[in-house]
Amino acid sequence: MSIDNLSCNKSFGGWHKQYSHRSETLNCDMRFAIYLPPQASGNQKVPVLYWLSGLTCTDENFMQKAGAQRAAAELGIAIVAPDTSPRGDNVADDEAYDLGKGAGFYVNATEAPWNRHYRMYDYIVNELPELIEATFPVSQQRAISGHSMGGHGALMIALRNPERYCSVSAFSPISNPVNCPWGQKAFSAYLGKDVQSWRDYDTSILMRNAEQTVPALVDQGEADNFLAEQLKPEALDAAARAREYPLELRRHEGYDHSYYFIASFIEEHLKFHAGHLNH
């Protein structure tokens, strides 16, 4: 698996790097960013936090706006930020911001034309970690986190693969996509009309039925303009209570859906993950 370095910037003693590679899973060229803390070397492998971004984002949003590098350097955690969808001239797209490029929803599409490229679930769970662990001085200790659509992706992926992740966290996740406009639109396009198949990608349903658990932290801003219609944290809270799932759901007065919110609490999320990755 060959990769091409696109950029390299020193940050807090470590390195932020951007790469492109050919994805066999997605049938296109993909880009990702990685922050390697100063502890990462040929003799020392560090754990990895995978960050999944939200609608319209790329690998750049989190790395440039969240301010996570200082804490990651202190804690000795690498951060990998993939893109949010397949990309390229031949990749299916839609004029709307919430479908197609930038809106992969971290599912494996089964419906044409999306199923030719949109297999973000397999990419995040299998292909990308294999590439990262074969290329960089990182261990197989993994955590996963994300925002909005990416918060949905992080929680859903951890719930479906509890053996692969030490911990999971999310900011403003789409918690019950089968019951919100964003999820219903994306799942109808990518997965078709069989609503039963949608349940495999719904965090609240997966949590309520989980056989194994992954320690989870979720932060939600009370001034989020998507809160009531799209995010539905009450469904996640109800599922966690029903299952007695190890979820800490924190709600913050005055905070919205932006990276100002993420930057305010990202250090706490990194410390949460560090406690489980180093356990």
CSV table of C-alpha atoms in Angstrom, one decimal, residues 7-277:
chain,number,residue,atom,x,y,z
A,7,SER,CA,2.2,18.3,3.4
A,8,CYS,CA,4.2,18.3,6.6
A,9,ASN,CA,4.1,20.8,9.5
A,10,LYS,CA,5.8,20.6,12.9
A,11,SER,CA,3.4,21.1,15.8
A,12,PHE,CA,4.1,20.9,19.6
A,13,GLY,CA,7.2,18.8,19.0
A,14,GLY,CA,5.3,16.4,16.8
A,15,TRP,CA,4.3,16.4,13.1
A,16,HIS,CA,1.0,17.0,11.3
A,17,LYS,CA,1.1,15.3,7.9
A,18,GLN,CA,-1.3,15.0,5.0
A,19,TYR,CA,-1.3,12.0,2.7
A,20,SER,CA,-3.2,10.6,-0.3
A,21,HIS,CA,-3.5,7.0,-1.3
A,22,ARG,CA,-5.5,4.7,-3.5
A,23,SER,CA,-8.4,3.1,-1.7
A,24,GLU,CA,-9.4,-0.3,-3.0
A,25,THR,CA,-12.5,-0.2,-0.7
A,26,LEU,CA,-13.8,3.1,-2.1
A,27,ASN,CA,-12.5,2.7,-5.6
A,28,CYS,CA,-10.9,6.1,-5.7
A,29,ASP,CA,-8.0,8.2,-4.4
A,30,MET,CA,-8.5,9.3,-0.8
A,31,ARG,CA,-6.8,11.8,1.5
A,32,PHE,CA,-6.2,11.7,5.3
A,33,ALA,CA,-4.3,13.7,7.9
A,34,ILE,CA,-2.3,12.3,10.8
A,35,TYR,CA,-0.8,14.0,13.8
A,36,LEU,CA,2.2,12.1,15.2
A,37,PRO,CA,3.1,13.2,18.7
A,38,PRO,CA,6.8,13.6,19.7
A,39,GLN,CA,6.7,10.2,21.5
A,40,ALA,CA,6.1,8.4,18.2
A,41,SER,CA,9.3,6.8,16.9
A,42,GLY,CA,10.7,3.7,15.4
A,43,ASN,CA,11.2,2.3,18.9
A,44,GLN,CA,8.0,3.5,20.4
A,45,LYS,CA,4.5,2.9,19.0
A,46,VAL,CA,1.7,5.2,20.3
A,47,PRO,CA,-2.0,4.6,20.4
A,48,VAL,CA,-4.3,6.2,17.8
A,49,LEU,CA,-7.5,8.3,18.0
A,50,TYR,CA,-9.5,8.2,14.8
A,51,TRP,CA,-11.5,11.4,14.3
A,52,LEU,CA,-14.6,11.4,12.0
A,53,SER,CA,-15.8,14.8,10.8
A,54,GLY,CA,-19.3,16.0,10.0
A,55,LEU,CA,-21.2,17.0,6.9
A,56,THR,CA,-19.3,19.1,4.3
A,57,CYS,CA,-16.0,18.6,6.1
A,58,THR,CA,-12.7,17.1,4.9
A,59,ASP,CA,-9.6,15.9,6.8
A,60,GLU,CA,-8.6,19.5,7.4
A,61,ASN,CA,-11.4,20.9,9.6
A,62,PHE,CA,-10.5,19.1,12.8
A,63,MET,CA,-6.8,19.5,12.4
A,64,GLN,CA,-7.0,23.2,11.8
A,65,LYS,CA,-9.8,24.2,14.1
A,66,ALA,CA,-10.0,21.9,17.1
A,67,GLY,CA,-6.7,22.8,18.7
A,68,ALA,CA,-6.0,19.1,19.7
A,69,GLN,CA,-2.3,18.9,19.0
A,70,ARG,CA,-1.0,20.3,22.2
A,71,ALA,CA,-2.9,17.8,24.4
A,72,ALA,CA,-2.2,15.0,22.0
A,73,ALA,CA,1.5,15.7,22.2
A,74,GLU,CA,1.4,15.8,26.0
A,75,LEU,CA,-0.6,12.5,26.2
A,76,GLY,CA,1.4,10.7,23.5
A,77,ILE,CA,-1.7,10.0,21.2
A,78,ALA,CA,-1.6,10.0,17.4
A,79,ILE,CA,-4.7,11.4,15.7
A,80,VAL,CA,-5.9,10.3,12.3
A,81,ALA,CA,-8.5,12.4,10.4
A,82,PRO,CA,-9.9,10.8,7.2
A,83,ASP,CA,-12.1,12.5,4.7
A,84,THR,CA,-15.8,12.2,5.1
A,85,SER,CA,-16.7,10.6,1.8
A,86,PRO,CA,-15.2,9.2,-1.5
A,87,ARG,CA,-13.9,11.9,-3.8
A,88,GLY,CA,-13.1,12.2,-7.5
A,89,ASP,CA,-14.7,13.1,-10.9
A,90,ASN,CA,-16.2,9.7,-11.3
A,91,VAL,CA,-17.7,9.5,-7.8
A,92,ALA,CA,-21.5,10.0,-7.6
A,93,ASP,CA,-22.7,13.2,-6.0
A,94,ASP,CA,-25.7,15.3,-5.3
A,95,GLU,CA,-26.4,19.0,-5.4
A,96,ALA,CA,-27.5,19.1,-1.7
A,97,TYR,CA,-24.9,19.4,1.0
A,98,ASP,CA,-26.2,16.4,3.0
A,99,LEU,CA,-25.9,13.7,0.4
A,100,GLY,CA,-23.0,12.6,-1.8
A,101,LYS,CA,-19.5,14.1,-1.5
A,102,GLY,CA,-18.8,15.3,2.0
A,103,ALA,CA,-21.7,13.3,3.3
A,104,GLY,CA,-20.8,9.6,3.3
A,105,PHE,CA,-22.5,8.9,6.7
A,106,TYR,CA,-20.0,6.1,7.4
A,107,VAL,CA,-22.2,3.4,5.9
A,108,ASN,CA,-21.7,0.8,3.2
A,109,ALA,CA,-24.0,1.8,0.4
A,110,THR,CA,-26.0,-1.0,-1.2
A,111,GLU,CA,-27.9,1.1,-3.8
A,112,ALA,CA,-26.8,2.3,-7.2
A,113,PRO,CA,-25.0,4.6,-8.0
A,114,TRP,CA,-23.7,5.0,-4.5
A,115,ASN,CA,-22.6,1.4,-4.0
A,116,ARG,CA,-19.7,1.7,-6.4
A,117,HIS,CA,-17.8,4.0,-4.1
A,118,TYR,CA,-19.6,4.8,-0.9
A,119,ARG,CA,-18.3,2.1,1.5
A,120,MET,CA,-17.0,4.4,4.3
A,121,TYR,CA,-17.8,1.9,7.0
A,122,ASP,CA,-15.4,-0.7,5.6
A,123,TYR,CA,-12.8,2.0,4.9
A,124,ILE,CA,-12.8,3.3,8.5
A,125,VAL,CA,-13.0,0.0,10.2
A,126,ASN,CA,-10.6,-2.0,8.1
A,127,GLU,CA,-8.7,-0.4,5.2
A,128,LEU,CA,-7.5,2.8,6.8
A,129,PRO,CA,-6.3,1.3,10.2
A,130,GLU,CA,-4.4,-1.4,8.3
A,131,LEU,CA,-2.7,1.3,6.2
A,132,ILE,CA,-2.0,3.5,9.3
A,133,GLU,CA,-0.6,0.6,11.4
A,134,ALA,CA,1.6,-0.7,8.6
A,135,THR,CA,3.0,2.7,7.8
A,136,PHE,CA,3.5,4.7,11.0
A,137,PRO,CA,4.8,4.0,14.5
A,138,VAL,CA,1.4,3.4,16.0
A,139,SER,CA,0.0,0.5,18.0
A,140,GLN,CA,-3.3,-1.4,17.6
A,141,GLN,CA,-4.7,0.4,20.6
A,142,ARG,CA,-7.5,2.5,19.0
A,143,ALA,CA,-10.0,5.0,20.1
A,144,ILE,CA,-12.6,6.8,17.9
A,145,SER,CA,-14.4,10.1,18.1
A,146,GLY,CA,-16.3,12.5,15.9
A,147,HIS,CA,-18.6,15.4,15.4
A,148,SER,CA,-22.2,15.4,14.2
A,149,MET,CA,-22.4,13.0,11.2
A,150,GLY,CA,-18.9,11.9,12.4
A,151,GLY,CA,-20.2,11.5,16.0
A,152,HIS,CA,-22.8,9.1,14.6
A,153,GLY,CA,-20.1,7.3,12.7
A,154,ALA,CA,-17.8,7.0,15.7
A,155,LEU,CA,-20.5,5.8,18.1
A,156,MET,CA,-22.0,3.4,15.6
A,157,ILE,CA,-18.6,1.9,14.6
A,158,ALA,CA,-17.5,1.4,18.2
A,159,LEU,CA,-20.8,-0.2,19.1
A,160,ARG,CA,-20.5,-2.6,16.1
A,161,ASN,CA,-16.8,-3.3,16.8
A,162,PRO,CA,-16.3,-3.2,20.6
A,163,GLU,CA,-13.2,-5.4,20.4
A,164,ARG,CA,-11.4,-2.9,18.1
A,165,TYR,CA,-11.7,0.2,20.3
A,166,CYS,CA,-10.7,1.1,23.8
A,167,SER,CA,-13.1,4.0,24.1
A,168,VAL,CA,-15.4,6.2,22.0
A,169,SER,CA,-16.5,9.9,22.3
A,170,ALA,CA,-18.6,12.3,20.2
A,171,PHE,CA,-19.6,15.9,20.0
A,172,SER,CA,-23.2,16.7,18.9
A,173,PRO,CA,-23.8,13.3,17.3
A,174,ILE,CA,-26.7,12.3,15.1
A,175,SER,CA,-27.9,9.9,17.7
A,176,ASN,CA,-31.0,8.4,16.1
A,177,PRO,CA,-30.6,8.7,12.3
A,178,VAL,CA,-33.5,6.5,11.4
A,179,ASN,CA,-35.8,9.1,13.0
A,180,CYS,CA,-34.3,12.4,11.8
A,181,PRO,CA,-34.3,14.1,8.3
A,182,TRP,CA,-30.5,13.9,7.7
A,183,GLY,CA,-30.4,10.2,8.5
A,184,GLN,CA,-33.6,9.3,6.6
A,185,LYS,CA,-32.5,11.1,3.5
A,186,ALA,CA,-29.0,9.5,3.5
A,187,PHE,CA,-30.1,6.0,4.4
A,188,SER,CA,-32.9,6.1,1.8
A,189,ALA,CA,-30.3,6.9,-0.9
A,190,TYR,CA,-27.5,4.7,0.3
A,191,LEU,CA,-29.3,1.7,1.7
A,192,GLY,CA,-32.7,1.7,-0.1
A,193,LYS,CA,-36.3,1.5,1.3
A,194,ASP,CA,-35.7,-1.5,3.6
A,195,VAL,CA,-35.9,0.4,6.9
A,196,GLN,CA,-34.7,-2.7,8.7
A,197,SER,CA,-31.3,-2.4,7.1
A,198,TRP,CA,-31.0,1.2,8.5
A,199,ARG,CA,-31.1,-0.1,12.1
A,200,ASP,CA,-27.6,-1.6,11.7
A,201,TYR,CA,-26.3,2.0,11.5
A,202,ASP,CA,-28.4,3.6,14.2
A,203,THR,CA,-26.5,4.4,17.4
A,204,SER,CA,-29.5,4.5,19.8
A,205,ILE,CA,-30.8,1.1,18.5
A,206,LEU,CA,-27.3,-0.5,18.6
A,207,MET,CA,-26.7,0.8,22.1
A,208,ARG,CA,-30.0,-0.5,23.4
A,209,ASN,CA,-29.1,-4.0,22.1
A,210,ALA,CA,-25.3,-4.0,22.8
A,211,GLU,CA,-23.9,-7.2,24.1
A,212,GLN,CA,-20.4,-5.7,24.8
A,213,THR,CA,-19.7,-2.2,25.9
A,214,VAL,CA,-17.1,0.5,25.1
A,215,PRO,CA,-16.7,3.4,27.5
A,216,ALA,CA,-18.4,6.4,25.9
A,217,LEU,CA,-18.4,10.2,26.4
A,218,VAL,CA,-20.8,12.5,24.5
A,219,ASP,CA,-20.9,16.3,24.7
A,220,GLN,CA,-23.9,18.2,23.4
A,221,GLY,CA,-24.4,22.0,23.3
A,222,GLU,CA,-27.8,23.3,24.4
A,223,ALA,CA,-27.7,26.2,21.9
A,224,ASP,CA,-27.2,23.8,18.9
A,225,ASN,CA,-29.6,24.8,16.2
A,226,PHE,CA,-29.8,21.1,15.0
A,227,LEU,CA,-30.5,19.8,18.5
A,228,ALA,CA,-34.2,19.0,18.4
A,229,GLU,CA,-34.8,18.1,14.7
A,230,GLN,CA,-31.6,16.2,13.8
A,231,LEU,CA,-29.5,15.1,16.8
A,232,LYS,CA,-31.9,13.7,19.4
A,233,PRO,CA,-29.6,13.0,22.3
A,234,GLU,CA,-32.7,12.0,24.4
A,235,ALA,CA,-32.9,8.8,22.3
A,236,LEU,CA,-29.3,8.0,23.1
A,237,ASP,CA,-29.8,8.8,26.8
A,238,ALA,CA,-32.9,6.5,26.9
A,239,ALA,CA,-31.0,3.7,25.2
A,240,ALA,CA,-28.0,4.0,27.6
A,241,ARG,CA,-30.3,3.9,30.6
A,242,ALA,CA,-32.2,0.9,29.3
A,243,ARG,CA,-29.0,-1.0,28.6
A,244,GLU,CA,-27.1,0.4,31.6
A,245,TYR,CA,-24.5,1.4,29.1
A,246,PRO,CA,-21.3,3.1,30.3
A,247,LEU,CA,-22.2,6.5,28.7
A,248,GLU,CA,-21.5,9.9,30.1
A,249,LEU,CA,-23.7,12.4,28.3
A,250,ARG,CA,-22.9,16.0,29.2
A,251,ARG,CA,-25.1,18.9,28.1
A,252,HIS,CA,-23.6,22.4,28.0
A,253,GLU,CA,-25.7,25.6,28.2
A,254,GLY,CA,-24.9,28.2,25.5
A,255,TYR,CA,-22.7,26.1,23.2
A,256,ASP,CA,-23.6,25.6,19.6
A,257,HIS,CA,-22.7,23.1,16.8
A,258,SER,CA,-19.4,24.8,15.8
A,259,TYR,CA,-15.8,24.0,16.3
A,260,TYR,CA,-15.8,26.7,19.1
A,261,PHE,CA,-17.7,24.0,21.1
A,262,ILE,CA,-15.3,21.2,20.1
A,263,ALA,CA,-12.2,23.3,20.9
A,264,SER,CA,-13.6,24.0,24.3
A,265,PHE,CA,-13.8,20.4,25.4
A,266,ILE,CA,-11.4,18.5,23.1
A,267,GLU,CA,-8.7,18.3,25.8
A,268,GLU,CA,-11.1,16.6,28.1
A,269,HIS,CA,-12.0,14.1,25.4
A,270,LEU,CA,-8.3,13.3,24.7
A,271,LYS,CA,-7.7,12.8,28.4
A,272,PHE,CA,-10.8,10.5,28.6
A,273,HIS,CA,-9.4,8.4,25.8
A,274,ALA,CA,-5.8,8.4,27.2
A,275,GLY,CA,-7.2,6.9,30.4
A,276,HIS,CA,-8.6,3.9,28.5
A,277,LEU,CA,-5.8,3.6,25.9
